[in-house]
Coordinates of N, CA and C and ligand atoms in Angstrom, one line a residue:
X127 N 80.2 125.0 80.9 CA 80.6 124.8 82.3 C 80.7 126.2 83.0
X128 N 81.4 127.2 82.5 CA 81.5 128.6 82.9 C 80.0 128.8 82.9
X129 N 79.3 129.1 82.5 CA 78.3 130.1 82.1 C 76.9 129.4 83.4
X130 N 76.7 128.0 83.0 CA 75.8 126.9 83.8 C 76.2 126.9 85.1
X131 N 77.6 126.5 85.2 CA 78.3 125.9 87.0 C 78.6 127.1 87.9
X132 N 79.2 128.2 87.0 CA 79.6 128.6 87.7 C 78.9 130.4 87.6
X133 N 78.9 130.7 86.7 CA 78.3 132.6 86.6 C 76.8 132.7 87.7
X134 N 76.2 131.4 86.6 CA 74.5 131.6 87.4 C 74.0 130.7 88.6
X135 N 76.1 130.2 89.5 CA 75.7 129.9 90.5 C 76.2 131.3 91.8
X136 N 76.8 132.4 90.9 CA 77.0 133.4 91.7 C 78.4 133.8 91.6
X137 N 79.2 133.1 91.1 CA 80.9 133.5 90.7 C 80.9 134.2 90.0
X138 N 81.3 135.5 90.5 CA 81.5 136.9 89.8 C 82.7 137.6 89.7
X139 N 84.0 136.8 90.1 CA 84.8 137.4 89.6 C 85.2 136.8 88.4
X140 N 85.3 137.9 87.0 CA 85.8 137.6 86.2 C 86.9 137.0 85.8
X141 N 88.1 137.5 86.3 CA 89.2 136.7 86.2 C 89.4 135.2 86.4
X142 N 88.4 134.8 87.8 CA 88.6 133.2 87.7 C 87.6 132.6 86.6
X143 N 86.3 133.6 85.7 CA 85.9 132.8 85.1 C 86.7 132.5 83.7
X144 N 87.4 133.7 83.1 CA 88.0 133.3 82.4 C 89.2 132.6 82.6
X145 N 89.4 132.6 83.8 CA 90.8 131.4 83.7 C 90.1 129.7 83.5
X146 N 89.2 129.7 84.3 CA 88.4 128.3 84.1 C 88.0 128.4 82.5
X147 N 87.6 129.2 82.4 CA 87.4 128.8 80.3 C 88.3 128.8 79.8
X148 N 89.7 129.0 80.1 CA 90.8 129.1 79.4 C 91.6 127.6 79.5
X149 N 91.1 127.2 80.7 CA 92.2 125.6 81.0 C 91.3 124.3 80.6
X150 N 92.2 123.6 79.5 CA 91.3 122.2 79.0 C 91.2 121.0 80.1
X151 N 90.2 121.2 80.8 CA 90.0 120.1 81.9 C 90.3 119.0 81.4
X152 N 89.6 118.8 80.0 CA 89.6 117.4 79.9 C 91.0 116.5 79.7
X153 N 91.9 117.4 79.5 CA 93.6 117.1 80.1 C 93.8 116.7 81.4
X154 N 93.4 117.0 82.4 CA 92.9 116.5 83.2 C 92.4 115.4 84.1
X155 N 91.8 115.0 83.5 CA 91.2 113.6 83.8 C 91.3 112.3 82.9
X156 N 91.3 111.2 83.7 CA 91.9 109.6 83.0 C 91.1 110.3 81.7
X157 N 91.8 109.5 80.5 CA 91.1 109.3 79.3 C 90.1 108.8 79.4
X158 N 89.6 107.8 80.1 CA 88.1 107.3 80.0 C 87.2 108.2 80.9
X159 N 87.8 109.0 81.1 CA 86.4 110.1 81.8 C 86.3 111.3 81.2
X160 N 87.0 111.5 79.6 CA 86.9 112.9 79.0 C 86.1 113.4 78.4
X161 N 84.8 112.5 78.3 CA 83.6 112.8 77.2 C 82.7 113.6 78.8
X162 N 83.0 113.6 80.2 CA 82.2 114.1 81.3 C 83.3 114.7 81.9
X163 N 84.5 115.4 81.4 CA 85.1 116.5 81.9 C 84.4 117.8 82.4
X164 N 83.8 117.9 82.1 CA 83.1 119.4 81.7 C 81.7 119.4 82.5
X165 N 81.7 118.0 83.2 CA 80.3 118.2 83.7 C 80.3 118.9 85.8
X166 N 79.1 118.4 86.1 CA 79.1 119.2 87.0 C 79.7 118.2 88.1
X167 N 80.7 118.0 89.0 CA 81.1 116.6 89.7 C 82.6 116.9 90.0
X168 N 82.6 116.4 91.2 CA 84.3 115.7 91.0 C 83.9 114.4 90.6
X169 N 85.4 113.8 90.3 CA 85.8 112.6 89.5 C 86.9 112.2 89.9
X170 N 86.8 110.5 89.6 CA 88.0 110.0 89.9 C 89.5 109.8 89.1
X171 N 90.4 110.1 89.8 CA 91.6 110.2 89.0 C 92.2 109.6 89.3
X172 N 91.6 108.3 90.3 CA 93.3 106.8 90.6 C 94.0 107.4 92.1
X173 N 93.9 106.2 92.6 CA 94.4 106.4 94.2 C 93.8 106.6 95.0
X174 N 92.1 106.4 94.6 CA 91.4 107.0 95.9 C 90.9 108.4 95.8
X175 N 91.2 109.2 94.8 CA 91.4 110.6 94.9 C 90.5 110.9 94.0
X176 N 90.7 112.5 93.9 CA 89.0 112.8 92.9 C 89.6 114.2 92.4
X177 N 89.4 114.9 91.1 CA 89.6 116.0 90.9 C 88.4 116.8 91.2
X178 N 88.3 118.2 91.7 CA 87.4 118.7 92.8 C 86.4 119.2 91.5
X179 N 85.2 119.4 92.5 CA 83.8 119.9 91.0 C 84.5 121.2 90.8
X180 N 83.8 122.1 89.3 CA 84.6 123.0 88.7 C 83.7 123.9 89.9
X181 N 82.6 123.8 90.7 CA 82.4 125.0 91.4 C 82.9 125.3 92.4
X182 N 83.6 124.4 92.8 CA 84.5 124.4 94.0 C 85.9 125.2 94.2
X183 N 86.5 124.7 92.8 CA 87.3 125.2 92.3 C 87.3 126.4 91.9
X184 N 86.3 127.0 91.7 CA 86.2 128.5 91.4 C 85.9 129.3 92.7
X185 N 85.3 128.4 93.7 CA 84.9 129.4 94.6 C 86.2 130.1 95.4
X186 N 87.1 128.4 95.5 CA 88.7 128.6 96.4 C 89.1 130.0 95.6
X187 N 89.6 130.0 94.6 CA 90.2 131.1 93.6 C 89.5 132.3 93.6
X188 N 88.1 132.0 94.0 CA 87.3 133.8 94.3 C 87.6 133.9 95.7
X189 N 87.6 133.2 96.7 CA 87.5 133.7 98.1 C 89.2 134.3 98.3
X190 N 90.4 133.4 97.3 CA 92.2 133.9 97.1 C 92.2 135.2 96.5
X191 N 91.4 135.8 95.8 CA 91.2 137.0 95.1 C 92.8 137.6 94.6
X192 N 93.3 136.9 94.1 CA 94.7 136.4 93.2 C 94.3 138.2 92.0
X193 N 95.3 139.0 91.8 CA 95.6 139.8 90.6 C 96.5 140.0 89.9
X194 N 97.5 138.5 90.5 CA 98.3 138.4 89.2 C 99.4 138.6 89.2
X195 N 100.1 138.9 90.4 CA 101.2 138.9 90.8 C 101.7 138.1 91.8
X196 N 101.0 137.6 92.3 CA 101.4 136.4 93.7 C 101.9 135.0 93.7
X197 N 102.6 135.1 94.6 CA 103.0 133.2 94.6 C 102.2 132.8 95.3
X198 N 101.7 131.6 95.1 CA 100.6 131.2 95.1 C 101.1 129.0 95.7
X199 N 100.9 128.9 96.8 CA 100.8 127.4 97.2 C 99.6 126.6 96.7
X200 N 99.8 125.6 96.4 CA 98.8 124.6 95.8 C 99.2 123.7 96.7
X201 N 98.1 123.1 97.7 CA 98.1 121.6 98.8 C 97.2 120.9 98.0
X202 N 97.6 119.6 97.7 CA 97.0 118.5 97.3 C 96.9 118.5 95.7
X203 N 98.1 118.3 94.9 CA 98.0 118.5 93.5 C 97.1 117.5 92.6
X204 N 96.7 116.3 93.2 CA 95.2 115.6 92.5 C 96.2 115.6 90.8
X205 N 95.0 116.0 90.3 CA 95.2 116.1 89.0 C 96.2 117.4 88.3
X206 N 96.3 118.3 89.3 CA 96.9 119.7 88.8 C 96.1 120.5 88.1
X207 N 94.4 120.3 87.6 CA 93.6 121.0 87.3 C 93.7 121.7 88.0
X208 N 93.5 122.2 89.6 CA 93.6 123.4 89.9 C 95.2 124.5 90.0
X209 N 95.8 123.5 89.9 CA 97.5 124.5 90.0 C 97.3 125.0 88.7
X210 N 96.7 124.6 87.4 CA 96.8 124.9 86.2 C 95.8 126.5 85.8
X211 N 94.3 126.3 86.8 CA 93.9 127.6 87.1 C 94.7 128.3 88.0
X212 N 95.3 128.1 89.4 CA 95.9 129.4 89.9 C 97.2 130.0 89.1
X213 N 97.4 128.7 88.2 CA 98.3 129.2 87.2 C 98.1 130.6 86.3
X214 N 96.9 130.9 85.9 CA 96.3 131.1 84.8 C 96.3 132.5 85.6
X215 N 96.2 132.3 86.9 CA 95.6 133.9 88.0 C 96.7 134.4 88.8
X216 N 97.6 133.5 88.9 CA 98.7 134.3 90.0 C 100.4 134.1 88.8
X217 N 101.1 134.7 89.8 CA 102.6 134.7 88.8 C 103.3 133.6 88.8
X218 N 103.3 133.2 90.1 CA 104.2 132.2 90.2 C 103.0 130.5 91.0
X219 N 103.4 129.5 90.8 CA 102.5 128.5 91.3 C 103.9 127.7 92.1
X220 N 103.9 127.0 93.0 CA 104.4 125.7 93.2 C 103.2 124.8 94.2
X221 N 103.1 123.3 93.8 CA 101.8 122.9 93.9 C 102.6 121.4 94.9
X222 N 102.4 120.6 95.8 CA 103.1 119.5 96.3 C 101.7 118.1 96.5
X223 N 102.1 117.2 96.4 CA 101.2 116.2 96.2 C 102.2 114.9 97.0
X224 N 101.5 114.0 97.7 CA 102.1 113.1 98.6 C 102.3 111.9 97.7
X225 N 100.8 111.5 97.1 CA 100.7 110.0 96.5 C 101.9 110.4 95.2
X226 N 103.0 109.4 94.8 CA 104.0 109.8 93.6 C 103.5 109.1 92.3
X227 N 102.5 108.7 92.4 CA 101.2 108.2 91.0 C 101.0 109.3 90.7
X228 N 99.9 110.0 91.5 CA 99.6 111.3 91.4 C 100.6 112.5 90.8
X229 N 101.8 112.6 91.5 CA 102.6 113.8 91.1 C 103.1 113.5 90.0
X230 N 103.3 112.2 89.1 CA 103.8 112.2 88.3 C 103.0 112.5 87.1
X231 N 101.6 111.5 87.1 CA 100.9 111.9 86.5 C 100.0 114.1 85.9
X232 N 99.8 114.3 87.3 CA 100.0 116.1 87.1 C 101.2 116.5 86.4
X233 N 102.1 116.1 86.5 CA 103.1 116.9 86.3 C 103.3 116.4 84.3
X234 N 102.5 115.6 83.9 CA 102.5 115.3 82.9 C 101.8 116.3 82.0
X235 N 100.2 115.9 83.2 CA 99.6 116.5 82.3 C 99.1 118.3 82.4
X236 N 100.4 118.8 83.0 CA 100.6 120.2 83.5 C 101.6 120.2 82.4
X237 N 102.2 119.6 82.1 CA 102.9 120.0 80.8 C 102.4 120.0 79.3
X238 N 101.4 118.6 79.2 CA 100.9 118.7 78.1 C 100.0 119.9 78.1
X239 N 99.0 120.6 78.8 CA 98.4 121.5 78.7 C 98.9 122.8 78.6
X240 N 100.5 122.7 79.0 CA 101.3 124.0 78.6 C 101.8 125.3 79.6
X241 N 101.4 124.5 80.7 CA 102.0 124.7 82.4 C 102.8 124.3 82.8
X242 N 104.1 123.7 82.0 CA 105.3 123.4 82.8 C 106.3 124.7 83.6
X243 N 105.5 125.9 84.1 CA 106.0 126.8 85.0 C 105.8 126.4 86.1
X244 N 104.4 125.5 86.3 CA 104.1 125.4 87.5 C 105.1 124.4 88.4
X245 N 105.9 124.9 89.8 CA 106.7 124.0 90.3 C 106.2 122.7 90.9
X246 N 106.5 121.3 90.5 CA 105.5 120.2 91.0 C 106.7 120.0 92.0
X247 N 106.1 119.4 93.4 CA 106.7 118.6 94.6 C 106.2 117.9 94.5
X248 N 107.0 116.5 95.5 CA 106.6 115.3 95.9 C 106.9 115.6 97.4
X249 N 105.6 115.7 98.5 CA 105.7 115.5 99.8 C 105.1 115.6 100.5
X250 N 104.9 115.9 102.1 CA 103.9 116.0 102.9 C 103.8 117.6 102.8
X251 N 102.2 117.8 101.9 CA 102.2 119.5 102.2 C 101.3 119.6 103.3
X252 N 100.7 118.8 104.2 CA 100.7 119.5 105.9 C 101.9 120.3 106.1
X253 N 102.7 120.4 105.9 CA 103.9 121.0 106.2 C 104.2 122.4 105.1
X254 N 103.7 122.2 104.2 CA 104.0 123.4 103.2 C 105.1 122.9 102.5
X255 N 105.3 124.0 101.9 CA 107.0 124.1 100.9 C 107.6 125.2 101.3
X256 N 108.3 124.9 102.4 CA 108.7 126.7 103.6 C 110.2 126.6 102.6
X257 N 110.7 125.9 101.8 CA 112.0 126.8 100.5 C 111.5 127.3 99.9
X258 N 110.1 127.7 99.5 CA 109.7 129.2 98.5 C 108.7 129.8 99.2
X259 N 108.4 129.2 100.9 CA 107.7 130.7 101.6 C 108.5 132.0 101.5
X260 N 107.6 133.0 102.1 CA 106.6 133.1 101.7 C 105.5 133.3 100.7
X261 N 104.1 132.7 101.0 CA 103.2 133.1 99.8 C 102.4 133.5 99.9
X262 N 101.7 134.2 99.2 CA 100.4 135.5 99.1 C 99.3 134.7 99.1
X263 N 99.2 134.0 98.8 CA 97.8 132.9 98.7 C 98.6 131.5 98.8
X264 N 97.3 130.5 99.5 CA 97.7 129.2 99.7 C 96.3 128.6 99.2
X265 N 96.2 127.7 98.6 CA 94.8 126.6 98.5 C 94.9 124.9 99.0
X266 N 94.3 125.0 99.8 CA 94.3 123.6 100.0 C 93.1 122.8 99.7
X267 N 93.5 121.4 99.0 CA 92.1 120.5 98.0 C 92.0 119.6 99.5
X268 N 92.4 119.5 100.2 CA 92.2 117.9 100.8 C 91.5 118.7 102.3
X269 N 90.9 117.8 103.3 CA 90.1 118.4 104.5 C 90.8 118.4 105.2
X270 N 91.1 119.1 106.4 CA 91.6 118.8 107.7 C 91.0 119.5 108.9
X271 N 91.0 118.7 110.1 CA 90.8 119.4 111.2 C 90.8 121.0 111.7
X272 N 92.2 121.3 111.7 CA 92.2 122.6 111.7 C 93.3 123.2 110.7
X273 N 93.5 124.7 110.7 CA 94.3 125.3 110.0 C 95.7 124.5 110.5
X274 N 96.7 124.2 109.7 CA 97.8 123.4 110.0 C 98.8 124.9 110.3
X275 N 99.3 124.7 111.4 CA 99.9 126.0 111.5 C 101.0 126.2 110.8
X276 N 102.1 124.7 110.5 CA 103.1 125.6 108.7 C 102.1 126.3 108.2
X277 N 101.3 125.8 107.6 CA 101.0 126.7 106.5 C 100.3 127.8 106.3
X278 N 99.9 128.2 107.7 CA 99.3 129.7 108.2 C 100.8 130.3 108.2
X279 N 101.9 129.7 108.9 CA 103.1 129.9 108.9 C 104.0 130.7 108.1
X280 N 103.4 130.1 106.8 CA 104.1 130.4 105.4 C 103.4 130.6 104.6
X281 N 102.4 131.7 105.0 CA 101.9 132.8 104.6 C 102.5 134.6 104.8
X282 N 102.6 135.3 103.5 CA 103.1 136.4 103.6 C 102.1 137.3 104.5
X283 N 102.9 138.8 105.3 CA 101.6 139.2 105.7 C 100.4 139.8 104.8
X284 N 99.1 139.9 105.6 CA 98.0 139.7 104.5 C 97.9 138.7 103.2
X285 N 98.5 137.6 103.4 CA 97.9 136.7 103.0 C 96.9 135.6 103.1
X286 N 96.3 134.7 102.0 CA 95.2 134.4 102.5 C 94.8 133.1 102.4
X287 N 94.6 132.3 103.3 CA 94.5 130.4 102.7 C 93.1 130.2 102.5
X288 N 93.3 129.3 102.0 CA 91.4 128.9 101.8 C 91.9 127.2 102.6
X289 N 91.1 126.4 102.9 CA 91.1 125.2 103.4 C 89.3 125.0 103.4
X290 N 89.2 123.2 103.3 CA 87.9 122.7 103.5 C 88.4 121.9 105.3
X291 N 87.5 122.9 106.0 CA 87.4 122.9 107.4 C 86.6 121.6 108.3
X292 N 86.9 120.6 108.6 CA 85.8 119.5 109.4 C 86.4 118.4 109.6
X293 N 85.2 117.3 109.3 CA 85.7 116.3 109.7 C 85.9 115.6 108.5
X294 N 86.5 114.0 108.5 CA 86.6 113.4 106.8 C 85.4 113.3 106.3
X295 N 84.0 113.3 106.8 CA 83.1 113.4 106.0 C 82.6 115.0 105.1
X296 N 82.9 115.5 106.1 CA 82.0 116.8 105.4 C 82.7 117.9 106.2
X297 N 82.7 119.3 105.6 CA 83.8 120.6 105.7 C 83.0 121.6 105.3
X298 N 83.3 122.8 105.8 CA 83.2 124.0 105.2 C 84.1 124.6 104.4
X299 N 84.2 125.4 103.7 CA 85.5 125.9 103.3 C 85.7 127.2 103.7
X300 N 86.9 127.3 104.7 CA 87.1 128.2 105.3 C 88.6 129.3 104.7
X301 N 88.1 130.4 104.5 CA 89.2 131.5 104.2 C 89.6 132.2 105.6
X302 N 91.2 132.1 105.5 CA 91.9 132.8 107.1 C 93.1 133.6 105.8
X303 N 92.8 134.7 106.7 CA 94.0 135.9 106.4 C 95.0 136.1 107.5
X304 N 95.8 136.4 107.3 CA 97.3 136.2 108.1 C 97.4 137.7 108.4
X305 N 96.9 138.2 109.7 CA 97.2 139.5 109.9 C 98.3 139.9 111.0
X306 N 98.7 140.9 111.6 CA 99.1 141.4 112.7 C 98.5 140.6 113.8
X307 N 97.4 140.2 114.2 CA 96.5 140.4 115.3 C 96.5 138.6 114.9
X308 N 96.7 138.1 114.1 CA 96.4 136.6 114.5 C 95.7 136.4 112.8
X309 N 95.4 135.5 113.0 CA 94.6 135.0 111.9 C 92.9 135.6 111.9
X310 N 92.3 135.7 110.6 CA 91.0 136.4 110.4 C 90.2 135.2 109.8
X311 N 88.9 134.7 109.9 CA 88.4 133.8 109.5 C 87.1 134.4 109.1
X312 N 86.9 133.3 107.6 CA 85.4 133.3 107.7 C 85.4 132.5 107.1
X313 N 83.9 131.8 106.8 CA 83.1 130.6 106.6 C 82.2 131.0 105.4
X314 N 83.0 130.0 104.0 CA 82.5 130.0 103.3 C 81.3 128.7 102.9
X315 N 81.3 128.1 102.1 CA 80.2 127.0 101.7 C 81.1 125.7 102.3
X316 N 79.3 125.4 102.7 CA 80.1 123.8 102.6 C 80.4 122.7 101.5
X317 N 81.3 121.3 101.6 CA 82.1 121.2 100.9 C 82.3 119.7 101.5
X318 N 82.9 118.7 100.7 CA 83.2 117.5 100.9 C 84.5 116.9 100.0
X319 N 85.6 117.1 100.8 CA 87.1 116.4 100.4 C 87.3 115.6 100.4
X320 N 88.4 114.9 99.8 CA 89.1 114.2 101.0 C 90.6 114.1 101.3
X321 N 90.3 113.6 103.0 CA 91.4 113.9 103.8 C 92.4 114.3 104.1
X322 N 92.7 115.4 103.8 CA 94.9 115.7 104.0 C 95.3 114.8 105.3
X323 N 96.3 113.9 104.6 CA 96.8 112.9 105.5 C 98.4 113.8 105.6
X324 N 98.9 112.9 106.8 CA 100.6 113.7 106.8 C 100.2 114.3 108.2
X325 N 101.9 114.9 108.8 CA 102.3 115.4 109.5 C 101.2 116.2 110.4
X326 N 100.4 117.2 109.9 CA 99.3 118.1 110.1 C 97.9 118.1 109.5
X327 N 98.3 117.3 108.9 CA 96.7 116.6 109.0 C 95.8 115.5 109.6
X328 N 95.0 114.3 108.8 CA 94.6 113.4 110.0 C 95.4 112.2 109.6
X329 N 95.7 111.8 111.0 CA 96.1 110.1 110.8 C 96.5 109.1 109.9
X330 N 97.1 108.3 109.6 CA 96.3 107.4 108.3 C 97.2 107.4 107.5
X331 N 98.3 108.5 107.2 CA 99.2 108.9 105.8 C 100.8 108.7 105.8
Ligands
SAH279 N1 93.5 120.0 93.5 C1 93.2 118.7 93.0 C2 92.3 118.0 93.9 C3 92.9 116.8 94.4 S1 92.2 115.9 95.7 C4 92.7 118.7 91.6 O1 92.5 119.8 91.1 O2 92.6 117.7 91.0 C5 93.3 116.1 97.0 C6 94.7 115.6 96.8 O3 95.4 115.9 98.0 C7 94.9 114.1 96.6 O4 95.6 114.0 95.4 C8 95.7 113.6 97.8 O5 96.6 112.6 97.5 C9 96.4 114.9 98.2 N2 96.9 114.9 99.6 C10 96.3 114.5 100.7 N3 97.1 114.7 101.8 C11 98.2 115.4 101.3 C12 99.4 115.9 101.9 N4 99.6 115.8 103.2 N5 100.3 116.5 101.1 C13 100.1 116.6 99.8 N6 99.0 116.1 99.1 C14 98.1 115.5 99.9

């Protein structure tokens, strides 16, 4: 997966590749989907939901450029495969997930893999988790319209969110830094979520 998905598709920071070879995805996903853990794809994990392809996942964690001392927000905990890599890259994690199928299940299987550091929530993270802002990096799995302003909010300064930017069909993934002067953007790859429902996100939740 490392070497195929993600090196000779241009992911050059080392650290996220060895944190992605370090975390057993296939903990990760329902039991009947473990023999195609490792392939190239999101997948479904119950509720509608999908744990995100491993390139995607690496690119969020290259554009956060994490070294290991940061707290670090996880939006849309899915499966917790990614709180388990930003685990792997920053110091501190707390990760919040709406559907309580979902959080329970992550939080299971963030333990069985050997991440019970990582702080699991149950809530609307349109809104963030502003009792352990601020944070140095923020990731968000699910799409929304625009940057939700909590969680530009509850960002430390110079820190950095990543978000998949558009509509519920289709997104870019967009990196904003939190400066003096306003927020800094750029446009990374496009990208296909789905939807951060709740408070500051779309409709629906
Ligand atoms: N990071 C996940 C990907 C999960 S998909 C993984 O590695 O598996 C996106 C997740 O965001 C879904 O589980 C969905 O329920 C959740 N979500 C959507 N809107 C949300 C909100 N407002 N707050 C928290 N979680 C939300």
């Amino acid at each position: 997966m490392v070497e195929h998905q993600l090196r000779r598709r241009g992911i050059a920071d080392e650290r996220v590749l060895q944190a992605m070879s370090r975390v057993p995805r296939h903990l990760f996903v329902p039991e009947s989907l473990r023999h195609v853990a490792y392939e190239d794809g999101a997948l479904p994990i119950g509720e509608g939901q999908t744990i995100s392809q491993p390139f995607i996942v690496a690119t969020i964690c290259s554009l956060l450029r994490l070294e290991g001392d940061e707290r670090v927000l996880d939006v849309g905990t899915g499966s917790g495969y990614q709180a388990a890599v930003l685990a792997e890259l920053a110091a501190e994690v707390v990760t919040v997930e709406r559907v309580p199928e979902l959080y329970e299940w992550a939080r299971r299987a963030l333990a069985q893999a050997g991440y019970e550091r990582v702080e699991t929530r149950l809530g609307d993270g349109s809104l963030g988790v502003p009792d352990r802002a601020p944070y140095d990096a923020i990731a968000v799995a699910a799409a929304a319209p625009a940057i939700p302003p909590a969680l530009y909010g509850q960002l430390a300064p110079g820190g950095r969110l990543v978000l998949p930017r558009g509509g519920r069909r289709g997104q870019e993934l967009v990196l904003a830094e939190r400066t003096d002067e306003g927020p800094v953007e750029r446009v990374s790859v496009p990208c296909r979520f789905v939807p951060l429902l709740g408070a500051e996100g779309f409709a629906g939740g």
